[in-house]
PDB file of C-alpha atoms in Angstrom:
ATOM      1  CA  MET A   2       0.070   0.103   0.014  1.00  0.00           C
ATOM      2  CA  THR A   3       1.422   3.260  -0.957  1.00  0.00           C
ATOM      3  CA  HIS A   4       0.803   6.375   1.162  1.00  0.00           C
ATOM      4  CA  ILE A   5       1.870  10.162   1.515  1.00  0.00           C
ATOM      5  CA  THR A   6       1.625  12.070   4.760  1.00  0.00           C
ATOM      6  CA  THR A   7       0.383  15.497   4.544  1.00  0.00           C
ATOM      7  CA  ALA A   8       1.317  18.429   6.889  1.00  0.00           C
ATOM      8  CA  ASP A   9      -1.482  17.836   9.174  1.00  0.00           C
ATOM      9  CA  GLY A  10      -0.647  13.948   9.630  1.00  0.00           C
ATOM     10  CA  THR A  11      -3.194  12.603   7.210  1.00  0.00           C
ATOM     11  CA  THR A  12      -2.185   9.739   5.047  1.00  0.00           C
ATOM     12  CA  ILE A  13      -3.402   9.710   1.465  1.00  0.00           C
ATOM     13  CA  PHE A  14      -3.551   6.309  -0.240  1.00  0.00           C
ATOM     14  CA  TYR A  15      -2.601   6.255  -3.825  1.00  0.00           C
ATOM     15  CA  LYS A  16      -1.956   3.789  -6.763  1.00  0.00           C
ATOM     16  CA  ASP A  17       1.051   4.556  -9.247  1.00  0.00           C
ATOM     17  CA  TRP A  18       1.204   2.371 -12.173  1.00  0.00           C
ATOM     18  CA  GLY A  19       3.216   2.627 -15.526  1.00  0.00           C
ATOM     19  CA  PRO A  20       6.689   3.941 -16.556  1.00  0.00           C
ATOM     20  CA  ARG A  21       8.021   6.788 -14.137  1.00  0.00           C
ATOM     21  CA  ASP A  22       9.362   8.578 -17.216  1.00  0.00           C
ATOM     22  CA  ALA A  23       5.890   8.638 -18.931  1.00  0.00           C
ATOM     23  CA  GLN A  24       3.569  11.482 -18.916  1.00  0.00           C
ATOM     24  CA  PRO A  25       1.388  11.180 -15.860  1.00  0.00           C
ATOM     25  CA  ILE A  26      -2.345  11.181 -15.731  1.00  0.00           C
ATOM     26  CA  VAL A  27      -3.987  11.741 -12.221  1.00  0.00           C
ATOM     27  CA  PHE A  28      -7.342  10.643 -11.522  1.00  0.00           C
ATOM     28  CA  HIS A  29      -9.756  12.400  -8.849  1.00  0.00           C
ATOM     29  CA  HIS A  30     -12.790  10.344  -7.896  1.00  0.00           C
ATOM     30  CA  GLY A  31     -16.331  11.250  -7.173  1.00  0.00           C
ATOM     31  CA  TRP A  32     -18.298  11.232  -3.868  1.00  0.00           C
ATOM     32  CA  PRO A  33     -18.251   9.037  -1.921  1.00  0.00           C
ATOM     33  CA  LEU A  34     -16.046   6.710  -3.918  1.00  0.00           C
ATOM     34  CA  SER A  35     -12.337   6.090  -4.075  1.00  0.00           C
ATOM     35  CA  ALA A  36      -9.426   5.618  -6.537  1.00  0.00           C
ATOM     36  CA  ASP A  37     -11.031   2.304  -7.489  1.00  0.00           C
ATOM     37  CA  ASP A  38     -13.810   3.872  -9.480  1.00  0.00           C
ATOM     38  CA  TRP A  39     -10.903   4.710 -12.028  1.00  0.00           C
ATOM     39  CA  ASP A  40      -9.890   1.220 -12.602  1.00  0.00           C
ATOM     40  CA  ASN A  41     -11.153   1.092 -16.328  1.00  0.00           C
ATOM     41  CA  GLN A  42      -9.640   4.317 -17.165  1.00  0.00           C
ATOM     42  CA  MET A  43      -6.289   3.411 -15.401  1.00  0.00           C
ATOM     43  CA  MET A  44      -5.955   0.166 -17.210  1.00  0.00           C
ATOM     44  CA  TYR A  45      -6.842   1.885 -20.570  1.00  0.00           C
ATOM     45  CA  PHE A  46      -4.234   4.757 -20.193  1.00  0.00           C
ATOM     46  CA  LEU A  47      -1.864   2.345 -18.867  1.00  0.00           C
ATOM     47  CA  GLY A  48      -2.006   0.387 -22.033  1.00  0.00           C
ATOM     48  CA  HIS A  49      -1.471   3.387 -23.956  1.00  0.00           C
ATOM     49  CA  GLY A  50       1.998   4.076 -22.358  1.00  0.00           C
ATOM     50  CA  TYR A  51       0.945   6.663 -19.718  1.00  0.00           C
ATOM     51  CA  ARG A  52       1.762   6.746 -16.006  1.00  0.00           C
ATOM     52  CA  VAL A  53      -1.450   6.489 -14.003  1.00  0.00           C
ATOM     53  CA  ILE A  54      -2.114   7.703 -10.620  1.00  0.00           C
ATOM     54  CA  ALA A  55      -5.138   7.831  -8.362  1.00  0.00           C
ATOM     55  CA  HIS A  56      -5.667   8.746  -4.800  1.00  0.00           C
ATOM     56  CA  ASP A  57      -8.440   8.158  -2.009  1.00  0.00           C
ATOM     57  CA  ARG A  58      -9.569  11.563  -0.819  1.00  0.00           C
ATOM     58  CA  ARG A  59      -9.089  11.969   2.865  1.00  0.00           C
ATOM     59  CA  GLY A  60     -11.834  10.390   4.811  1.00  0.00           C
ATOM     60  CA  HIS A  61     -12.567   8.091   1.482  1.00  0.00           C
ATOM     61  CA  GLY A  62     -11.277   4.560   0.780  1.00  0.00           C
ATOM     62  CA  ARG A  63      -8.201   3.755   2.346  1.00  0.00           C
ATOM     63  CA  SER A  64      -7.043   7.193   3.286  1.00  0.00           C
ATOM     64  CA  THR A  65      -7.268   8.429   7.036  1.00  0.00           C
ATOM     65  CA  GLN A  66     -10.682   9.028   8.384  1.00  0.00           C
ATOM     66  CA  THR A  67      -9.884  12.653   9.540  1.00  0.00           C
ATOM     67  CA  ALA A  68     -12.116  14.638  11.950  1.00  0.00           C
ATOM     68  CA  GLY A  69     -11.598  17.558   9.744  1.00  0.00           C
ATOM     69  CA  GLY A  70     -10.531  19.125   6.275  1.00  0.00           C
ATOM     70  CA  HIS A  71     -13.524  17.958   4.271  1.00  0.00           C
ATOM     71  CA  GLU A  72     -13.545  21.028   2.025  1.00  0.00           C
ATOM     72  CA  MET A  73     -12.150  22.075  -1.185  1.00  0.00           C
ATOM     73  CA  ASP A  74      -9.099  23.975  -0.063  1.00  0.00           C
ATOM     74  CA  THR A  75      -7.769  21.087   1.967  1.00  0.00           C
ATOM     75  CA  TYR A  76      -8.824  18.538  -0.868  1.00  0.00           C
ATOM     76  CA  ALA A  77      -6.604  20.578  -3.209  1.00  0.00           C
ATOM     77  CA  ALA A  78      -3.662  20.999  -0.736  1.00  0.00           C
ATOM     78  CA  ASP A  79      -3.706  17.044  -0.153  1.00  0.00           C
ATOM     79  CA  VAL A  80      -3.352  16.875  -3.893  1.00  0.00           C
ATOM     80  CA  ALA A  81      -0.607  19.366  -4.017  1.00  0.00           C
ATOM     81  CA  ALA A  82       1.239  17.248  -1.325  1.00  0.00           C
ATOM     82  CA  LEU A  83       0.844  14.208  -3.515  1.00  0.00           C
ATOM     83  CA  THR A  84       2.047  15.722  -6.615  1.00  0.00           C
ATOM     84  CA  ASP A  85       5.010  17.472  -4.905  1.00  0.00           C
ATOM     85  CA  ALA A  86       5.842  14.134  -3.235  1.00  0.00           C
ATOM     86  CA  LEU A  87       5.850  12.201  -6.599  1.00  0.00           C
ATOM     87  CA  ASP A  88       7.297  15.395  -8.436  1.00  0.00           C
ATOM     88  CA  LEU A  89       4.916  15.185 -11.089  1.00  0.00           C
ATOM     89  CA  LYS A  90       5.550  17.469 -14.267  1.00  0.00           C
ATOM     90  CA  ASN A  91       3.261  18.189 -17.270  1.00  0.00           C
ATOM     91  CA  ALA A  92       0.579  16.057 -15.723  1.00  0.00           C
ATOM     92  CA  VAL A  93      -3.106  15.673 -16.931  1.00  0.00           C
ATOM     93  CA  HIS A  94      -5.668  15.799 -14.206  1.00  0.00           C
ATOM     94  CA  ILE A  95      -8.822  14.022 -14.737  1.00  0.00           C
ATOM     95  CA  GLY A  96     -11.860  14.605 -12.203  1.00  0.00           C
ATOM     96  CA  HIS A  97     -15.258  13.294 -12.088  1.00  0.00           C
ATOM     97  CA  SER A  98     -18.248  14.898 -10.276  1.00  0.00           C
ATOM     98  CA  THR A  99     -16.689  16.081  -6.945  1.00  0.00           C
ATOM     99  CA  GLY A 100     -13.326  15.212  -8.204  1.00  0.00           C
ATOM    100  CA  GLY A 101     -13.853  17.829 -11.002  1.00  0.00           C
ATOM    101  CA  GLY A 102     -14.265  20.440  -8.487  1.00  0.00           C
ATOM    102  CA  GLU A 103     -10.993  19.123  -6.821  1.00  0.00           C
ATOM    103  CA  VAL A 104      -9.129  19.234 -10.020  1.00  0.00           C
ATOM    104  CA  THR A 105     -10.451  22.795 -10.725  1.00  0.00           C
ATOM    105  CA  ARG A 106      -9.146  24.156  -7.526  1.00  0.00           C
ATOM    106  CA  TYR A 107      -5.987  22.243  -7.587  1.00  0.00           C
ATOM    107  CA  VAL A 108      -5.049  23.370 -10.985  1.00  0.00           C
ATOM    108  CA  ALA A 109      -5.940  26.861 -10.525  1.00  0.00           C
ATOM    109  CA  ARG A 110      -3.391  27.066  -7.915  1.00  0.00           C
ATOM    110  CA  ALA A 111      -0.657  24.499  -9.077  1.00  0.00           C
ATOM    111  CA  LYS A 112       2.800  25.430  -9.478  1.00  0.00           C
ATOM    112  CA  ALA A 113       4.174  26.184 -12.648  1.00  0.00           C
ATOM    113  CA  GLY A 114       5.182  23.138 -14.878  1.00  0.00           C
ATOM    114  CA  ARG A 115       2.882  20.658 -12.701  1.00  0.00           C
ATOM    115  CA  VAL A 116      -0.069  20.688 -15.022  1.00  0.00           C
ATOM    116  CA  ALA A 117      -0.385  20.389 -18.923  1.00  0.00           C
ATOM    117  CA  LYS A 118      -4.152  19.713 -19.350  1.00  0.00           C
ATOM    118  CA  ALA A 119      -7.263  18.894 -17.392  1.00  0.00           C
ATOM    119  CA  ILE A 120     -10.633  17.034 -18.025  1.00  0.00           C
ATOM    120  CA  LEU A 121     -13.746  17.525 -16.165  1.00  0.00           C
ATOM    121  CA  VAL A 122     -16.280  14.635 -16.426  1.00  0.00           C
ATOM    122  CA  GLY A 123     -19.706  15.343 -15.152  1.00  0.00           C
ATOM    123  CA  ALA A 124     -18.145  17.680 -12.754  1.00  0.00           C
ATOM    124  CA  VAL A 125     -19.693  19.945 -10.325  1.00  0.00           C
ATOM    125  CA  PRO A 126     -18.181  23.448 -11.309  1.00  0.00           C
ATOM    126  CA  PRO A 127     -19.066  26.313 -11.246  1.00  0.00           C
ATOM    127  CA  VAL A 128     -21.560  25.729  -8.336  1.00  0.00           C
ATOM    128  CA  MET A 129     -24.414  23.428  -7.885  1.00  0.00           C
ATOM    129  CA  VAL A 130     -26.549  25.065  -5.212  1.00  0.00           C
ATOM    130  CA  LYS A 131     -29.272  27.626  -6.163  1.00  0.00           C
ATOM    131  CA  SER A 132     -28.613  31.088  -4.973  1.00  0.00           C
ATOM    132  CA  ALA A 133     -29.291  34.799  -6.166  1.00  0.00           C
ATOM    133  CA  SER A 134     -26.363  34.696  -8.236  1.00  0.00           C
ATOM    134  CA  ASN A 135     -26.977  30.986  -9.436  1.00  0.00           C
ATOM    135  CA  PRO A 136     -30.657  30.814 -10.151  1.00  0.00           C
ATOM    136  CA  GLY A 137     -30.578  27.794 -12.210  1.00  0.00           C
ATOM    137  CA  GLY A 138     -28.948  25.641  -9.333  1.00  0.00           C
ATOM    138  CA  LEU A 139     -30.299  22.937  -7.303  1.00  0.00           C
ATOM    139  CA  PRO A 140     -32.271  24.066  -4.094  1.00  0.00           C
ATOM    140  CA  ILE A 141     -30.519  23.559  -0.984  1.00  0.00           C
ATOM    141  CA  ASP A 142     -33.256  21.228   0.012  1.00  0.00           C
ATOM    142  CA  VAL A 143     -32.002  18.686  -2.572  1.00  0.00           C
ATOM    143  CA  PHE A 144     -28.487  18.617  -0.510  1.00  0.00           C
ATOM    144  CA  ASP A 145     -30.356  18.552   2.682  1.00  0.00           C
ATOM    145  CA  GLY A 146     -32.293  15.435   1.510  1.00  0.00           C
ATOM    146  CA  LEU A 147     -28.831  13.702   0.593  1.00  0.00           C
ATOM    147  CA  ARG A 148     -27.641  14.581   4.277  1.00  0.00           C
ATOM    148  CA  SER A 149     -30.775  13.251   5.771  1.00  0.00           C
ATOM    149  CA  ALA A 150     -30.682   9.993   3.965  1.00  0.00           C
ATOM    150  CA  LEU A 151     -27.001   9.428   4.811  1.00  0.00           C
ATOM    151  CA  LEU A 152     -27.721   9.938   8.594  1.00  0.00           C
ATOM    152  CA  ALA A 153     -30.786   7.746   8.385  1.00  0.00           C
ATOM    153  CA  ASN A 154     -29.278   4.774   6.732  1.00  0.00           C
ATOM    154  CA  ARG A 155     -26.094   5.096   4.684  1.00  0.00           C
ATOM    155  CA  ALA A 156     -25.799   1.761   3.700  1.00  0.00           C
ATOM    156  CA  GLN A 157     -29.226   1.588   2.110  1.00  0.00           C
ATOM    157  CA  PHE A 158     -28.769   5.160   0.601  1.00  0.00           C
ATOM    158  CA  PHE A 159     -25.477   3.781  -0.920  1.00  0.00           C
ATOM    159  CA  ILE A 160     -27.574   1.189  -2.597  1.00  0.00           C
ATOM    160  CA  ASP A 161     -30.351   3.488  -3.776  1.00  0.00           C
ATOM    161  CA  VAL A 162     -27.921   6.123  -5.480  1.00  0.00           C
ATOM    162  CA  PRO A 163     -26.207   3.759  -7.914  1.00  0.00           C
ATOM    163  CA  THR A 164     -29.309   1.679  -8.376  1.00  0.00           C
ATOM    164  CA  GLY A 165     -31.172   4.771  -9.460  1.00  0.00           C
ATOM    165  CA  PRO A 166     -29.811   8.214 -10.850  1.00  0.00           C
ATOM    166  CA  PHE A 167     -26.126   7.709 -10.737  1.00  0.00           C
ATOM    167  CA  TYR A 168     -25.855   5.332 -13.843  1.00  0.00           C
ATOM    168  CA  GLY A 169     -29.149   6.118 -15.093  1.00  0.00           C
ATOM    169  CA  PHE A 170     -30.414   2.739 -14.266  1.00  0.00           C
ATOM    170  CA  ASN A 171     -33.707   4.211 -13.423  1.00  0.00           C
ATOM    171  CA  ARG A 172     -34.266   4.982 -16.942  1.00  0.00           C
ATOM    172  CA  GLU A 173     -36.497   2.763 -19.232  1.00  0.00           C
ATOM    173  CA  GLY A 174     -34.483   0.348 -21.210  1.00  0.00           C
ATOM    174  CA  ALA A 175     -31.238   0.833 -19.185  1.00  0.00           C
ATOM    175  CA  LYS A 176     -28.928  -2.195 -19.130  1.00  0.00           C
ATOM    176  CA  VAL A 177     -28.291  -2.428 -15.232  1.00  0.00           C
ATOM    177  CA  SER A 178     -25.045  -3.690 -14.070  1.00  0.00           C
ATOM    178  CA  GLN A 179     -25.405  -5.251 -10.594  1.00  0.00           C
ATOM    179  CA  GLY A 180     -21.606  -5.219 -10.232  1.00  0.00           C
ATOM    180  CA  LEU A 181     -21.374  -1.452 -10.879  1.00  0.00           C
ATOM    181  CA  ILE A 182     -23.965  -1.065  -8.162  1.00  0.00           C
ATOM    182  CA  ASP A 183     -22.267  -3.462  -5.701  1.00  0.00           C
ATOM    183  CA  ASN A 184     -18.947  -1.824  -6.339  1.00  0.00           C
ATOM    184  CA  TRP A 185     -20.182   1.547  -5.774  1.00  0.00           C
ATOM    185  CA  TRP A 186     -21.734   0.475  -2.475  1.00  0.00           C
ATOM    186  CA  ARG A 187     -18.440  -1.127  -1.589  1.00  0.00           C
ATOM    187  CA  GLN A 188     -16.496   1.948  -2.185  1.00  0.00           C
ATOM    188  CA  GLY A 189     -18.890   4.120  -0.254  1.00  0.00           C
ATOM    189  CA  MET A 190     -18.984   1.958   2.643  1.00  0.00           C
ATOM    190  CA  MET A 191     -15.025   2.018   2.928  1.00  0.00           C
ATOM    191  CA  GLY A 192     -15.167   5.629   3.818  1.00  0.00           C
ATOM    192  CA  ALA A 193     -16.064   7.609   6.740  1.00  0.00           C
ATOM    193  CA  ALA A 194     -19.774   8.844   7.365  1.00  0.00           C
ATOM    194  CA  ASN A 195     -18.437  12.062   8.928  1.00  0.00           C
ATOM    195  CA  ALA A 196     -16.380  12.750   5.608  1.00  0.00           C
ATOM    196  CA  HIS A 197     -19.349  11.960   3.270  1.00  0.00           C
ATOM    197  CA  TYR A 198     -21.549  14.088   5.253  1.00  0.00           C
ATOM    198  CA  GLU A 199     -19.313  17.012   5.182  1.00  0.00           C
ATOM    199  CA  CYS A 200     -18.291  16.539   1.551  1.00  0.00           C
ATOM    200  CA  ILE A 201     -21.793  17.058   0.546  1.00  0.00           C
ATOM    201  CA  LYS A 202     -21.447  20.846   1.459  1.00  0.00           C
ATOM    202  CA  ALA A 203     -18.065  20.752  -0.300  1.00  0.00           C
ATOM    203  CA  PHE A 204     -19.307  19.663  -3.676  1.00  0.00           C
ATOM    204  CA  SER A 205     -22.651  21.413  -3.612  1.00  0.00           C
ATOM    205  CA  GLU A 206     -21.900  25.049  -2.122  1.00  0.00           C
ATOM    206  CA  THR A 207     -18.070  25.631  -3.261  1.00  0.00           C
ATOM    207  CA  ASP A 208     -18.089  28.330  -5.900  1.00  0.00           C
ATOM    208  CA  PHE A 209     -15.306  27.456  -8.419  1.00  0.00           C
ATOM    209  CA  SER A 210     -16.060  30.485 -10.906  1.00  0.00           C
ATOM    210  CA  GLU A 211     -12.770  32.329 -10.120  1.00  0.00           C
ATOM    211  CA  ASP A 212     -10.647  29.190 -10.172  1.00  0.00           C
ATOM    212  CA  LEU A 213     -12.114  28.114 -13.711  1.00  0.00           C
ATOM    213  CA  LYS A 214     -11.208  31.993 -15.007  1.00  0.00           C
ATOM    214  CA  GLN A 215      -7.558  31.402 -13.719  1.00  0.00           C
ATOM    215  CA  ILE A 216      -6.910  28.244 -15.463  1.00  0.00           C
ATOM    216  CA  GLN A 217      -4.890  28.830 -18.630  1.00  0.00           C
ATOM    217  CA  GLN A 218      -4.348  25.215 -19.549  1.00  0.00           C
ATOM    218  CA  PRO A 219      -6.527  23.377 -22.014  1.00  0.00           C
ATOM    219  CA  VAL A 220      -9.495  21.936 -20.312  1.00  0.00           C
ATOM    220  CA  LEU A 221     -11.863  19.353 -21.734  1.00  0.00           C
ATOM    221  CA  VAL A 222     -15.316  19.505 -20.269  1.00  0.00           C
ATOM    222  CA  ALA A 223     -17.289  16.225 -20.839  1.00  0.00           C
ATOM    223  CA  HIS A 224     -20.869  15.772 -19.616  1.00  0.00           C
ATOM    224  CA  GLY A 225     -23.775  13.588 -20.399  1.00  0.00           C
ATOM    225  CA  THR A 226     -27.133  15.239 -21.251  1.00  0.00           C
ATOM    226  CA  ASP A 227     -29.054  12.994 -19.168  1.00  0.00           C
ATOM    227  CA  ASP A 228     -26.858  13.535 -15.934  1.00  0.00           C
ATOM    228  CA  GLN A 229     -29.514  13.383 -13.068  1.00  0.00           C
ATOM    229  CA  ILE A 230     -26.938  14.065 -10.445  1.00  0.00           C
ATOM    230  CA  VAL A 231     -25.078  17.198 -11.841  1.00  0.00           C
ATOM    231  CA  PRO A 232     -27.558  18.732 -14.515  1.00  0.00           C
ATOM    232  CA  ILE A 233     -25.443  19.795 -17.678  1.00  0.00           C
ATOM    233  CA  ALA A 234     -27.221  23.175 -17.808  1.00  0.00           C
ATOM    234  CA  ASP A 235     -26.034  24.545 -14.625  1.00  0.00           C
ATOM    235  CA  SER A 236     -22.432  23.025 -14.692  1.00  0.00           C
ATOM    236  CA  ALA A 237     -20.652  22.041 -17.758  1.00  0.00           C
ATOM    237  CA  GLU A 238     -22.474  24.571 -20.181  1.00  0.00           C
ATOM    238  CA  LEU A 239     -21.510  27.569 -17.755  1.00  0.00           C
ATOM    239  CA  ALA A 240     -18.051  26.160 -16.628  1.00  0.00           C
ATOM    240  CA  VAL A 241     -16.820  25.983 -20.280  1.00  0.00           C
ATOM    241  CA  LYS A 242     -17.830  29.868 -20.610  1.00  0.00           C
ATOM    242  CA  LEU A 243     -15.499  30.723 -17.834  1.00  0.00           C
ATOM    243  CA  LEU A 244     -12.560  28.796 -18.940  1.00  0.00           C
ATOM    244  CA  PRO A 245     -10.203  30.713 -20.993  1.00  0.00           C
ATOM    245  CA  ASN A 246      -9.148  27.513 -23.002  1.00  0.00           C
ATOM    246  CA  GLY A 247     -12.059  25.433 -22.523  1.00  0.00           C
ATOM    247  CA  ILE A 248     -13.682  22.833 -24.818  1.00  0.00           C
ATOM    248  CA  LEU A 249     -17.322  21.326 -24.146  1.00  0.00           C
ATOM    249  CA  LYS A 250     -18.216  17.858 -25.369  1.00  0.00           C
ATOM    250  CA  THR A 251     -21.701  16.456 -24.835  1.00  0.00           C
ATOM    251  CA  TYR A 252     -22.941  13.153 -24.810  1.00  0.00           C
ATOM    252  CA  PRO A 253     -26.642  12.791 -25.769  1.00  0.00           C
ATOM    253  CA  GLY A 254     -28.532  10.561 -23.401  1.00  0.00           C
ATOM    254  CA  LEU A 255     -25.573   9.457 -21.206  1.00  0.00           C
ATOM    255  CA  PRO A 256     -25.563   9.510 -17.425  1.00  0.00           C
ATOM    256  CA  HIS A 257     -23.670  10.967 -14.551  1.00  0.00           C
ATOM    257  CA  GLY A 258     -21.638   7.615 -14.152  1.00  0.00           C
ATOM    258  CA  MET A 259     -20.927   7.447 -18.060  1.00  0.00           C
ATOM    259  CA  LEU A 260     -17.240   6.718 -17.529  1.00  0.00           C
ATOM    260  CA  SER A 261     -18.383   3.439 -15.992  1.00  0.00           C
ATOM    261  CA  THR A 262     -21.411   2.711 -18.291  1.00  0.00           C
ATOM    262  CA  HIS A 263     -19.678   3.905 -21.452  1.00  0.00           C
ATOM    263  CA  PRO A 264     -16.173   3.820 -21.109  1.00  0.00           C
ATOM    264  CA  GLU A 265     -15.592   2.690 -24.825  1.00  0.00           C
ATOM    265  CA  ILE A 266     -16.924   6.003 -25.942  1.00  0.00           C
ATOM    266  CA  ILE A 267     -15.367   8.398 -23.305  1.00  0.00           C
ATOM    267  CA  ASN A 268     -11.945   6.851 -23.049  1.00  0.00           C
ATOM    268  CA  PRO A 269     -10.950   7.224 -26.597  1.00  0.00           C
ATOM    269  CA  ASP A 270     -12.308  10.884 -26.504  1.00  0.00           C
ATOM    270  CA  MET A 271     -10.201  11.804 -23.425  1.00  0.00           C
ATOM    271  CA  LEU A 272      -7.080   9.986 -25.174  1.00  0.00           C
ATOM    272  CA  ALA A 273      -7.654  12.133 -28.334  1.00  0.00           C
ATOM    273  CA  PHE A 274      -7.841  15.450 -26.301  1.00  0.00           C
ATOM    274  CA  ILE A 275      -4.848  14.561 -24.192  1.00  0.00           C
ATOM    275  CA  LYS A 276      -2.710  13.788 -27.524  1.00  0.00           C
ATOM    276  CA  ALA A 277      -3.943  16.836 -29.292  1.00  0.00           C
TER     277      ALA A 277
END
């Protein structure tokens, strides 16, 4: 098991596969999952000669179940500690959902030479929650409902989410994968309830607008039009307008978890963007 230790004593678990002299790709998972959610993509890019790295966010997976630090500034600082420890240069950072927010904050603050490109997939930026400045966002009641469900019965909640909207398995004609559902539950239950609870605020209420504006590197924004978790109209379509060098690619009818349900479509598109 490979870990780094951050300044506050938190141990961050990570996987690091492939040639050390190859261009690194760093993967950032969604809530409430772990680095394991990237197995398909890590094997795909490993097969194309890249060095692939994925970590478990603090409080998630095999990283320390900390009492605090479950907000985007600390998440980004943890990523910086990892990239410094591995001395990653010219890396591509790929984030899904909450991980897309983590990528956005990290890349906006990253040291020169660390980041070549970024990819945001089904990502939460600019900001999810509805407010006077974000009238198209989701009402706070939606996120309060997530918190209530987690507190009431986290184990059942972590079955209901992947069985329903996350992978679009609640849509008529959907090809349901019990393996994906079970693996989502397994990853979620590895993490800490307090971290998952506090992360709901982090992914829903953090405003990444200024971060997006500061990112000069090329960024691919990929989003499914049937994303029931992070609706495209208030995320990707707004984020790409704030990015100085952003490209939006939409996927008709695909769900939030399209990286897992349709990797044969998404992976080659990400590879083409990285190589371009």
